[in-house]
């Protein structure tokens, strides 16, 4: 039963399902800090999975923990672009 799994494991399963659906239908995917509850070993595996999916469809990740997604060796077939929205948004004073 899914409800006996940890929060992190449930989030990881949900992310895998979303990635599989995006690949299957050829659609972009937007993820909102999906891997917050992941340990370093799982993060390494998920970074590879995200880059594999990004080779086929656009993957957009909204996060305040960019190091979770950008660490590790860059994938040759995938272009990773980091945008700091805090630097891009101008607020009225």
Coordinates of C-alpha atoms in Angstrom, one line a residue, residues 3 6 10 15 24 30 34 37-38 40-42 59 65 74-75 87-88 93:
X3 CA 0.2 5.0 2.4
X6 CA 7.6 7.6 3.5
X10 CA 5.7 8.8 -2.4
X15 CA 7.7 12.3 -10.0
X24 CA 4.8 9.1 -23.4
X30 CA 6.8 21.4 -14.8
X34 CA 9.8 17.4 -6.2
X37 CA 12.6 14.7 0.7
X38 CA 15.3 12.7 -1.2
X40 CA 21.9 12.2 -1.8
X41 CA 21.9 8.7 -3.3
X42 CA 18.4 9.1 -4.7
X59 CA 11.6 19.7 -18.1
X65 CA 17.4 24.2 -3.9
X74 CA 26.5 17.4 -17.0
X75 CA 24.7 15.3 -19.5
X87 CA 17.3 38.4 -10.3
X88 CA 14.7 38.7 -13.2
X93 CA 9.1 50.4 -4.6

